[in-house]
């Protein structure tokens, strides 16, 4: 059989909306860099139709998929088996087909940690970290953040009960890594953190920065998980107050690399993909 007649493996990102997703470009670049034969598509699932869309994707021979807003909790429920970090998060961003089952992982947290520690060169061990938000993204990143051993990690969320639930689920990880884990309301999150992470959807909704300037220590890292124009108000606010401001583009590429490595057994280089994506986002190209 000639190489060109060998069908390539099918992957996709499932979400609603999904047209804006940069995952197809990222995974196509990873495949080219590693010589893997695959195609990666977008699948728009109806808001009440995630399970049907996933079943249809499996029938087409889909080998794996990324899951984005708002289906990360439904993807958790659809999985036959989850990694420990996905189990603890209760949310899944990566599925892999094995026989007739979906195996699940959550690579958001390891992607964020890699972007902070390796790409930005900011250590988390022994630091004071403020995590804003307690939704799907915050749930996914909390375990891997704690595994780095910050001295203190505060979760501040608009709905304090959700922060409480998240903290309870991660109490043993915090203890294992010697971190003091506590919750706070957005109105009184504490002050002078070394690392401030905005995992709320406030930027996405065009809302104001959800905390006051006192959370920033001069020279701290202030990272919004969002990227593109929507992240700009938070980044400008942080930079204007003397923080080192960073968006979520690096996390996006690193979480994708982790998914790719799990699916294909080969780790793609991320720096050139991040640089190309950064140029596109900065010039407003899609
Ligand atoms: P969810 O809808 O699951 O959670 C939203 C969170 O934001 C909740 O904590 C909610 O608080 C809070 N929130 C919403 N609006 C406001 C507001 N106006 N002021 C204060 N808090 C608010 O969303 P996700 O967790 O999935 O996504 C959060 C962000 O992370 C998004 O911007 C998303 O684009 C980004 N993201 C980036 C990734 C990347 O790879 N770079 C990966 C995943 C997410 P409450 O609980 O009170 O409702």
mmCIF file of C-alpha atoms and ligand atoms in Angstrom:
data_model
loop_
_atom_site.group_PDB
_atom_site.id
_atom_site.type_symbol
_atom_site.label_atom_id
_atom_site.label_comp_id
_atom_site.label_asym_id
_atom_site.label_seq_id
_atom_site.Cartn_x
_atom_site.Cartn_y
_atom_site.Cartn_z
ATOM 1 C CA UNK A 1 0.000 0.000 0.000
ATOM 2 C CA UNK A 2 1.424 3.414 -0.899
ATOM 3 C CA UNK A 3 1.789 5.940 1.887
ATOM 4 C CA UNK A 4 -0.717 8.317 0.307
ATOM 5 C CA UNK A 5 -3.451 5.656 0.388
ATOM 6 C CA UNK A 6 -3.108 5.194 4.153
ATOM 7 C CA UNK A 7 -5.969 7.072 5.826
ATOM 8 C CA UNK A 8 -4.888 9.646 8.394
ATOM 9 C CA UNK A 9 -6.224 9.431 11.956
ATOM 10 C CA UNK A 10 -9.119 11.687 12.852
ATOM 11 C CA UNK A 11 -9.090 14.131 15.806
ATOM 12 C CA UNK A 12 -11.313 17.100 16.642
ATOM 13 C CA UNK A 13 -12.216 19.815 19.098
ATOM 14 C CA UNK A 14 -15.827 19.735 20.290
ATOM 15 C CA UNK A 15 -17.423 22.868 21.718
ATOM 16 C CA UNK A 16 -20.143 25.490 21.435
ATOM 17 C CA UNK A 17 -19.083 27.855 20.008
ATOM 18 C CA UNK A 18 -16.075 26.290 18.299
ATOM 19 C CA UNK A 19 -15.442 28.339 15.135
ATOM 20 C CA UNK A 20 -12.918 30.522 16.989
ATOM 21 C CA UNK A 21 -10.843 27.552 18.190
ATOM 22 C CA UNK A 22 -7.154 27.608 17.294
ATOM 23 C CA UNK A 23 -6.718 23.923 18.141
ATOM 24 C CA UNK A 24 -6.891 22.686 14.504
ATOM 25 C CA UNK A 25 -4.001 24.985 13.494
ATOM 26 C CA UNK A 26 -1.965 24.019 16.563
ATOM 27 C CA UNK A 27 -2.376 20.246 16.126
ATOM 28 C CA UNK A 28 -1.794 20.437 12.370
ATOM 29 C CA UNK A 29 1.492 22.258 13.083
ATOM 30 C CA UNK A 30 2.432 19.622 15.709
ATOM 31 C CA UNK A 31 1.687 16.836 13.201
ATOM 32 C CA UNK A 32 3.862 18.482 10.547
ATOM 33 C CA UNK A 33 6.720 18.968 13.026
ATOM 34 C CA UNK A 34 6.637 15.347 14.239
ATOM 35 C CA UNK A 35 5.762 13.603 10.950
ATOM 36 C CA UNK A 36 2.459 12.248 12.308
ATOM 37 C CA UNK A 37 -0.367 11.514 9.847
ATOM 38 C CA UNK A 38 -3.549 13.000 11.251
ATOM 39 C CA UNK A 39 -6.341 15.415 10.478
ATOM 40 C CA UNK A 40 -7.906 17.625 13.129
ATOM 41 C CA UNK A 41 -11.354 19.184 12.698
ATOM 42 C CA UNK A 42 -13.860 21.366 14.559
ATOM 43 C CA UNK A 43 -17.184 19.873 15.714
ATOM 44 C CA UNK A 44 -19.944 22.217 16.849
ATOM 45 C CA UNK A 45 -22.185 20.322 19.281
ATOM 46 C CA UNK A 46 -25.686 21.628 20.051
ATOM 47 C CA UNK A 47 -25.876 22.856 23.637
ATOM 48 C CA UNK A 48 -28.062 19.858 24.514
ATOM 49 C CA UNK A 49 -26.267 17.481 22.156
ATOM 50 C CA UNK A 50 -22.749 16.783 23.425
ATOM 51 C CA UNK A 51 -23.310 13.024 23.918
ATOM 52 C CA UNK A 52 -24.812 12.627 20.429
ATOM 53 C CA UNK A 53 -21.964 14.575 18.815
ATOM 54 C CA UNK A 54 -19.350 12.501 20.652
ATOM 55 C CA UNK A 55 -21.082 9.227 19.658
ATOM 56 C CA UNK A 56 -21.203 10.333 16.010
ATOM 57 C CA UNK A 57 -17.511 11.268 16.149
ATOM 58 C CA UNK A 58 -16.706 7.781 17.509
ATOM 59 C CA UNK A 59 -18.735 6.165 14.673
ATOM 60 C CA UNK A 60 -16.648 8.137 12.156
ATOM 61 C CA UNK A 61 -13.539 6.571 13.664
ATOM 62 C CA UNK A 62 -12.419 9.554 15.753
ATOM 63 C CA UNK A 63 -9.294 8.622 17.734
ATOM 64 C CA UNK A 64 -9.329 11.506 20.167
ATOM 65 C CA UNK A 65 -10.741 14.939 20.835
ATOM 66 C CA UNK A 66 -10.315 18.093 22.843
ATOM 67 C CA UNK A 67 -13.311 19.414 24.714
ATOM 68 C CA UNK A 68 -13.951 23.095 25.188
ATOM 69 C CA UNK A 69 -16.613 25.347 26.736
ATOM 70 C CA UNK A 70 -19.214 24.383 27.882
ATOM 71 C CA UNK A 71 -18.775 20.603 27.746
ATOM 72 C CA UNK A 72 -15.823 19.831 30.055
ATOM 73 C CA UNK A 73 -18.097 18.526 32.814
ATOM 74 C CA UNK A 74 -20.200 16.437 30.398
ATOM 75 C CA UNK A 75 -17.009 14.990 28.941
ATOM 76 C CA UNK A 76 -16.025 13.893 32.444
ATOM 77 C CA UNK A 77 -19.345 12.080 32.753
ATOM 78 C CA UNK A 78 -18.886 10.438 29.325
ATOM 79 C CA UNK A 79 -15.479 8.941 30.131
ATOM 80 C CA UNK A 80 -15.056 5.290 31.099
ATOM 81 C CA UNK A 81 -11.758 6.016 32.857
ATOM 82 C CA UNK A 82 -10.101 9.271 34.019
ATOM 83 C CA UNK A 83 -6.590 10.318 35.013
ATOM 84 C CA UNK A 84 -6.209 11.271 38.674
ATOM 85 C CA UNK A 85 -5.975 14.977 37.848
ATOM 86 C CA UNK A 86 -9.150 14.861 35.709
ATOM 87 C CA UNK A 87 -10.928 12.921 38.454
ATOM 88 C CA UNK A 88 -10.032 15.547 41.019
ATOM 89 C CA UNK A 89 -10.989 18.416 38.681
ATOM 90 C CA UNK A 90 -14.277 16.734 37.728
ATOM 91 C CA UNK A 91 -13.639 18.237 34.284
ATOM 92 C CA UNK A 92 -12.041 16.846 31.131
ATOM 93 C CA UNK A 93 -10.435 18.576 28.140
ATOM 94 C CA UNK A 94 -8.982 15.531 26.343
ATOM 95 C CA UNK A 95 -10.542 12.202 25.332
ATOM 96 C CA UNK A 96 -8.753 9.259 23.745
ATOM 97 C CA UNK A 97 -10.522 6.307 22.111
ATOM 98 C CA UNK A 98 -9.466 2.858 23.301
ATOM 99 C CA UNK A 99 -11.583 0.029 21.865
ATOM 100 C CA UNK A 100 -15.167 1.128 22.440
ATOM 101 C CA UNK A 101 -14.365 3.371 25.425
ATOM 102 C CA UNK A 102 -13.246 6.952 25.987
ATOM 103 C CA UNK A 103 -10.296 7.501 28.320
ATOM 104 C CA UNK A 104 -10.038 11.007 29.764
ATOM 105 C CA UNK A 105 -7.466 13.492 30.974
ATOM 106 C CA UNK A 106 -7.303 17.176 31.815
ATOM 107 C CA UNK A 107 -4.174 18.798 30.386
ATOM 108 C CA UNK A 108 -5.136 22.434 31.156
ATOM 109 C CA UNK A 109 -3.257 22.517 34.454
ATOM 110 C CA UNK A 110 -0.035 20.956 33.292
ATOM 111 C CA UNK A 111 -0.177 23.290 30.260
ATOM 112 C CA UNK A 112 -0.524 26.352 32.479
ATOM 113 C CA UNK A 113 2.237 25.246 34.843
ATOM 114 C CA UNK A 114 4.575 24.569 31.927
ATOM 115 C CA UNK A 115 3.886 27.997 30.467
ATOM 116 C CA UNK A 116 4.556 29.719 33.796
ATOM 117 C CA UNK A 117 7.593 27.737 34.931
ATOM 118 C CA UNK A 118 9.307 26.845 31.632
ATOM 119 C CA UNK A 119 8.195 29.488 29.101
ATOM 120 C CA UNK A 120 7.906 32.489 31.430
ATOM 121 C CA UNK A 121 10.648 31.253 33.790
ATOM 122 C CA UNK A 122 8.622 32.027 36.936
ATOM 123 C CA UNK A 123 8.873 29.430 39.721
ATOM 124 C CA UNK A 124 5.754 28.501 41.691
ATOM 125 C CA UNK A 125 7.452 26.614 44.532
ATOM 126 C CA UNK A 126 7.333 28.614 47.775
ATOM 127 C CA UNK A 127 5.323 31.440 46.171
ATOM 128 C CA UNK A 128 2.012 33.058 47.178
ATOM 129 C CA UNK A 129 -0.514 32.379 44.418
ATOM 130 C CA UNK A 130 -3.982 33.889 43.901
ATOM 131 C CA UNK A 131 -6.349 31.921 41.648
ATOM 132 C CA UNK A 132 -9.400 33.940 40.551
ATOM 133 C CA UNK A 133 -12.379 31.780 39.543
ATOM 134 C CA UNK A 134 -13.755 28.363 40.404
ATOM 135 C CA UNK A 135 -15.222 27.244 37.070
ATOM 136 C CA UNK A 136 -14.013 24.531 34.696
ATOM 137 C CA UNK A 137 -10.661 26.176 33.974
ATOM 138 C CA UNK A 138 -9.856 26.805 37.646
ATOM 139 C CA UNK A 139 -10.842 23.224 38.505
ATOM 140 C CA UNK A 140 -8.479 21.922 35.838
ATOM 141 C CA UNK A 141 -5.453 23.943 36.892
ATOM 142 C CA UNK A 142 -5.672 23.753 40.689
ATOM 143 C CA UNK A 143 -4.157 20.281 41.195
ATOM 144 C CA UNK A 144 -1.106 20.839 38.955
ATOM 145 C CA UNK A 145 -0.547 24.288 40.533
ATOM 146 C CA UNK A 146 -0.528 22.742 44.023
ATOM 147 C CA UNK A 147 1.822 20.003 42.854
ATOM 148 C CA UNK A 148 4.460 22.725 42.312
ATOM 149 C CA UNK A 149 4.435 23.408 46.076
ATOM 150 C CA UNK A 150 3.398 27.064 46.419
ATOM 151 C CA UNK A 151 3.651 28.315 50.007
ATOM 152 C CA UNK A 152 0.054 29.541 49.825
ATOM 153 C CA UNK A 153 -2.739 29.292 47.269
ATOM 154 C CA UNK A 154 -5.911 31.375 47.648
ATOM 155 C CA UNK A 155 -8.981 30.643 45.500
ATOM 156 C CA UNK A 156 -11.190 33.741 45.185
ATOM 157 C CA UNK A 157 -14.505 33.414 43.380
ATOM 158 C CA UNK A 158 -17.739 35.363 42.976
ATOM 159 C CA UNK A 159 -19.680 32.343 44.284
ATOM 160 C CA UNK A 160 -17.701 31.401 47.383
ATOM 161 C CA UNK A 161 -19.443 28.008 47.722
ATOM 162 C CA UNK A 162 -17.877 26.854 44.435
ATOM 163 C CA UNK A 163 -14.413 27.870 45.681
ATOM 164 C CA UNK A 164 -15.134 25.930 48.877
ATOM 165 C CA UNK A 165 -16.050 22.762 46.954
ATOM 166 C CA UNK A 166 -12.902 23.024 44.846
ATOM 167 C CA UNK A 167 -10.716 23.558 47.916
ATOM 168 C CA UNK A 168 -12.235 20.558 49.718
ATOM 169 C CA UNK A 169 -11.567 18.295 46.727
ATOM 170 C CA UNK A 170 -7.912 19.402 46.652
ATOM 171 C CA UNK A 171 -7.171 19.492 50.388
ATOM 172 C CA UNK A 172 -5.090 16.301 50.337
ATOM 173 C CA UNK A 173 -2.976 17.496 47.358
ATOM 174 C CA UNK A 174 -2.262 20.750 49.195
ATOM 175 C CA UNK A 175 -1.203 18.870 52.321
ATOM 176 C CA UNK A 176 0.980 16.481 50.299
ATOM 177 C CA UNK A 177 2.871 19.424 48.769
ATOM 178 C CA UNK A 178 3.067 21.574 51.900
ATOM 179 C CA UNK A 179 0.796 24.332 50.575
ATOM 180 C CA UNK A 180 -1.664 26.372 52.619
ATOM 181 C CA UNK A 181 -4.885 26.275 50.575
ATOM 182 C CA UNK A 182 -7.670 28.690 51.472
ATOM 183 C CA UNK A 183 -10.641 30.448 49.914
ATOM 184 C CA UNK A 184 -11.677 34.107 49.890
ATOM 185 C CA UNK A 185 -14.415 36.303 48.431
ATOM 186 C CA UNK A 186 -13.468 38.432 45.390
ATOM 187 C CA UNK A 187 -14.036 41.526 47.541
ATOM 188 C CA UNK A 188 -11.279 40.531 50.030
ATOM 189 C CA UNK A 189 -8.827 38.195 48.320
ATOM 190 C CA UNK A 190 -5.696 39.306 50.211
ATOM 191 C CA UNK A 191 -2.749 41.392 49.013
ATOM 192 C CA UNK A 192 0.726 41.383 47.428
ATOM 193 C CA UNK A 193 0.686 37.976 45.721
ATOM 194 C CA UNK A 194 3.667 36.722 43.725
ATOM 195 C CA UNK A 195 1.439 35.161 41.040
ATOM 196 C CA UNK A 196 -2.139 36.231 40.158
ATOM 197 C CA UNK A 197 -4.077 34.015 37.741
ATOM 198 C CA UNK A 198 -7.349 35.203 36.227
ATOM 199 C CA UNK A 199 -9.366 32.052 35.506
ATOM 200 C CA UNK A 200 -12.705 33.840 35.664
ATOM 201 C CA UNK A 201 -14.705 34.433 32.508
ATOM 202 C CA UNK A 202 -14.804 38.175 33.270
ATOM 203 C CA UNK A 203 -12.476 39.012 30.345
ATOM 204 C CA UNK A 204 -14.488 36.810 27.994
ATOM 205 C CA UNK A 205 -17.662 38.705 28.925
ATOM 206 C CA UNK A 206 -15.979 42.121 28.584
ATOM 207 C CA UNK A 207 -16.330 42.675 32.345
ATOM 208 C CA UNK A 208 -14.098 44.731 34.615
ATOM 209 C CA UNK A 209 -11.033 43.252 36.339
ATOM 210 C CA UNK A 210 -12.676 41.400 39.242
ATOM 211 C CA UNK A 211 -10.158 42.393 41.977
ATOM 212 C CA UNK A 212 -8.372 45.512 43.248
ATOM 213 C CA UNK A 213 -4.762 46.601 42.657
ATOM 214 C CA UNK A 214 -3.735 45.465 46.157
ATOM 215 C CA UNK A 215 -3.506 41.818 44.969
ATOM 216 C CA UNK A 216 -0.413 42.669 42.902
ATOM 217 C CA UNK A 217 3.060 42.808 44.343
ATOM 218 C CA UNK A 218 5.378 44.946 42.120
ATOM 219 C CA UNK A 219 7.032 42.653 39.573
ATOM 220 C CA UNK A 220 4.611 39.800 40.189
ATOM 221 C CA UNK A 221 3.254 37.613 37.391
ATOM 222 C CA UNK A 222 -0.348 38.455 36.415
ATOM 223 C CA UNK A 223 -1.703 35.963 33.888
ATOM 224 C CA UNK A 224 -5.131 35.925 32.261
ATOM 225 C CA UNK A 225 -6.093 32.502 30.894
ATOM 226 C CA UNK A 226 -7.882 34.376 28.101
ATOM 227 C CA UNK A 227 -5.969 35.668 25.054
ATOM 228 C CA UNK A 228 -6.562 38.047 22.134
ATOM 229 C CA UNK A 229 -8.368 41.385 22.458
ATOM 230 C CA UNK A 230 -10.590 40.141 25.308
ATOM 231 C CA UNK A 231 -7.535 39.713 27.566
ATOM 232 C CA UNK A 232 -6.235 43.232 26.869
ATOM 233 C CA UNK A 233 -8.027 45.136 29.703
ATOM 234 C CA UNK A 234 -6.629 42.734 32.352
ATOM 235 C CA UNK A 235 -3.133 42.772 30.818
ATOM 236 C CA UNK A 236 -3.086 46.595 30.558
ATOM 237 C CA UNK A 237 -4.355 46.905 34.141
ATOM 238 C CA UNK A 238 -1.640 44.580 35.444
ATOM 239 C CA UNK A 239 1.214 46.063 33.395
ATOM 240 C CA UNK A 240 0.136 49.582 34.394
ATOM 241 C CA UNK A 241 0.560 48.570 38.027
ATOM 242 C CA UNK A 242 4.074 47.214 37.519
ATOM 243 C CA UNK A 243 3.233 43.514 37.119
ATOM 244 C CA UNK A 244 4.650 41.173 34.487
ATOM 245 C CA UNK A 245 1.511 40.582 32.366
ATOM 246 C CA UNK A 246 0.969 37.403 30.359
ATOM 247 C CA UNK A 247 -2.010 36.011 28.426
ATOM 248 C CA UNK A 248 -3.274 32.435 28.010
ATOM 249 C CA UNK A 249 -1.781 31.712 24.604
ATOM 250 C CA UNK A 250 1.191 29.794 26.012
ATOM 251 C CA UNK A 251 -1.139 27.682 28.153
ATOM 252 C CA UNK A 252 -3.260 26.960 25.083
ATOM 253 C CA UNK A 253 -0.273 25.627 23.128
ATOM 254 C CA UNK A 254 1.178 23.693 26.087
ATOM 255 C CA UNK A 255 -2.107 21.956 26.986
ATOM 256 C CA UNK A 256 -2.449 21.004 23.311
ATOM 257 C CA UNK A 257 1.087 19.557 23.312
ATOM 258 C CA UNK A 258 0.238 17.428 26.336
ATOM 259 C CA UNK A 259 -2.893 16.079 24.598
ATOM 260 C CA UNK A 260 -0.906 15.406 21.418
ATOM 261 C CA UNK A 261 1.796 13.531 23.353
ATOM 262 C CA UNK A 262 -0.848 11.339 25.034
ATOM 263 C CA UNK A 263 -2.585 10.544 21.737
ATOM 264 C CA UNK A 264 0.484 10.004 19.562
ATOM 265 C CA UNK A 265 3.265 9.026 21.975
ATOM 266 C CA UNK A 266 5.532 11.814 20.713
ATOM 267 C CA UNK A 267 6.053 15.264 22.260
ATOM 268 C CA UNK A 268 5.858 18.120 19.736
ATOM 269 C CA UNK A 269 8.062 21.234 19.954
ATOM 270 C CA UNK A 270 5.934 24.135 21.261
ATOM 271 C CA UNK A 271 8.128 27.251 20.881
ATOM 272 C CA UNK A 272 7.759 27.685 17.083
ATOM 273 C CA UNK A 273 3.996 27.055 17.234
ATOM 274 C CA UNK A 274 3.582 29.587 20.046
ATOM 275 C CA UNK A 275 5.646 32.167 18.141
ATOM 276 C CA UNK A 276 3.556 31.733 14.973
ATOM 277 C CA UNK A 277 0.302 31.931 16.931
ATOM 278 C CA UNK A 278 1.512 34.986 18.836
ATOM 279 C CA UNK A 279 2.230 36.765 15.536
ATOM 280 C CA UNK A 280 -1.263 35.898 14.249
ATOM 281 C CA UNK A 281 -3.031 37.028 17.405
ATOM 282 C CA UNK A 282 -1.006 40.240 17.646
ATOM 283 C CA UNK A 283 -1.839 41.186 14.040
ATOM 284 C CA UNK A 284 -5.491 40.226 14.520
ATOM 285 C CA UNK A 285 -5.306 37.466 11.851
ATOM 286 C CA UNK A 286 -7.277 34.273 12.397
HETATM 287 P P1 LIG B 1 -16.698 28.666 33.485
HETATM 288 O O1 LIG B 1 -17.938 29.206 32.862
HETATM 289 O O2 LIG B 1 -16.631 27.242 33.865
HETATM 290 O O3 LIG B 1 -16.364 29.513 34.846
HETATM 291 C C1 LIG B 1 -16.473 30.889 34.822
HETATM 292 C C2 LIG B 1 -15.824 31.473 36.096
HETATM 293 O O4 LIG B 1 -15.756 32.891 35.935
HETATM 294 C C3 LIG B 1 -16.603 31.217 37.371
HETATM 295 O O5 LIG B 1 -15.693 31.134 38.433
HETATM 296 C C4 LIG B 1 -17.483 32.484 37.466
HETATM 297 O O6 LIG B 1 -17.877 32.792 38.792
HETATM 298 C C5 LIG B 1 -16.493 33.521 37.002
HETATM 299 N N1 LIG B 1 -17.091 34.726 36.434
HETATM 300 C C6 LIG B 1 -17.832 34.826 35.306
HETATM 301 N N2 LIG B 1 -18.120 36.123 35.053
HETATM 302 C C7 LIG B 1 -17.532 36.855 36.046
HETATM 303 C C8 LIG B 1 -17.477 38.240 36.346
HETATM 304 N N3 LIG B 1 -18.054 39.142 35.555
HETATM 305 N N4 LIG B 1 -16.789 38.630 37.456
HETATM 306 C C9 LIG B 1 -16.200 37.723 38.241
HETATM 307 N N5 LIG B 1 -16.225 36.393 38.032
HETATM 308 C C10 LIG B 1 -16.881 35.956 36.929
HETATM 309 O O7 LIG B 1 -15.522 29.079 32.458
HETATM 310 P P2 LIG B 1 -14.081 28.387 32.351
HETATM 311 O O8 LIG B 1 -13.577 28.175 33.717
HETATM 312 O O9 LIG B 1 -14.132 27.230 31.417
HETATM 313 O O10 LIG B 1 -13.193 29.525 31.587
HETATM 314 C C11 LIG B 1 -12.666 30.649 32.302
HETATM 315 C C12 LIG B 1 -11.679 31.409 31.401
HETATM 316 O O11 LIG B 1 -10.537 30.624 31.129
HETATM 317 C C13 LIG B 1 -12.239 31.801 30.047
HETATM 318 O O12 LIG B 1 -11.817 33.120 29.773
HETATM 319 C C14 LIG B 1 -11.594 30.833 29.088
HETATM 320 O O13 LIG B 1 -11.468 31.368 27.795
HETATM 321 C C15 LIG B 1 -10.247 30.630 29.740
HETATM 322 N N6 LIG B 1 -9.575 29.358 29.377
HETATM 323 C C16 LIG B 1 -8.367 29.390 28.715
HETATM 324 C C17 LIG B 1 -7.696 28.224 28.388
HETATM 325 C C18 LIG B 1 -6.387 28.287 27.666
HETATM 326 O O14 LIG B 1 -5.905 27.250 27.193
HETATM 327 N N7 LIG B 1 -5.747 29.429 27.583
HETATM 328 C C19 LIG B 1 -8.242 26.896 28.722
HETATM 329 C C20 LIG B 1 -9.505 26.963 29.440
HETATM 330 C C21 LIG B 1 -10.132 28.146 29.738
HETATM 331 P P3 LIG B 1 -19.166 32.069 39.453
HETATM 332 O O15 LIG B 1 -18.710 30.722 39.912
HETATM 333 O O16 LIG B 1 -19.529 32.962 40.566
HETATM 334 O O17 LIG B 1 -20.204 32.016 38.367
#
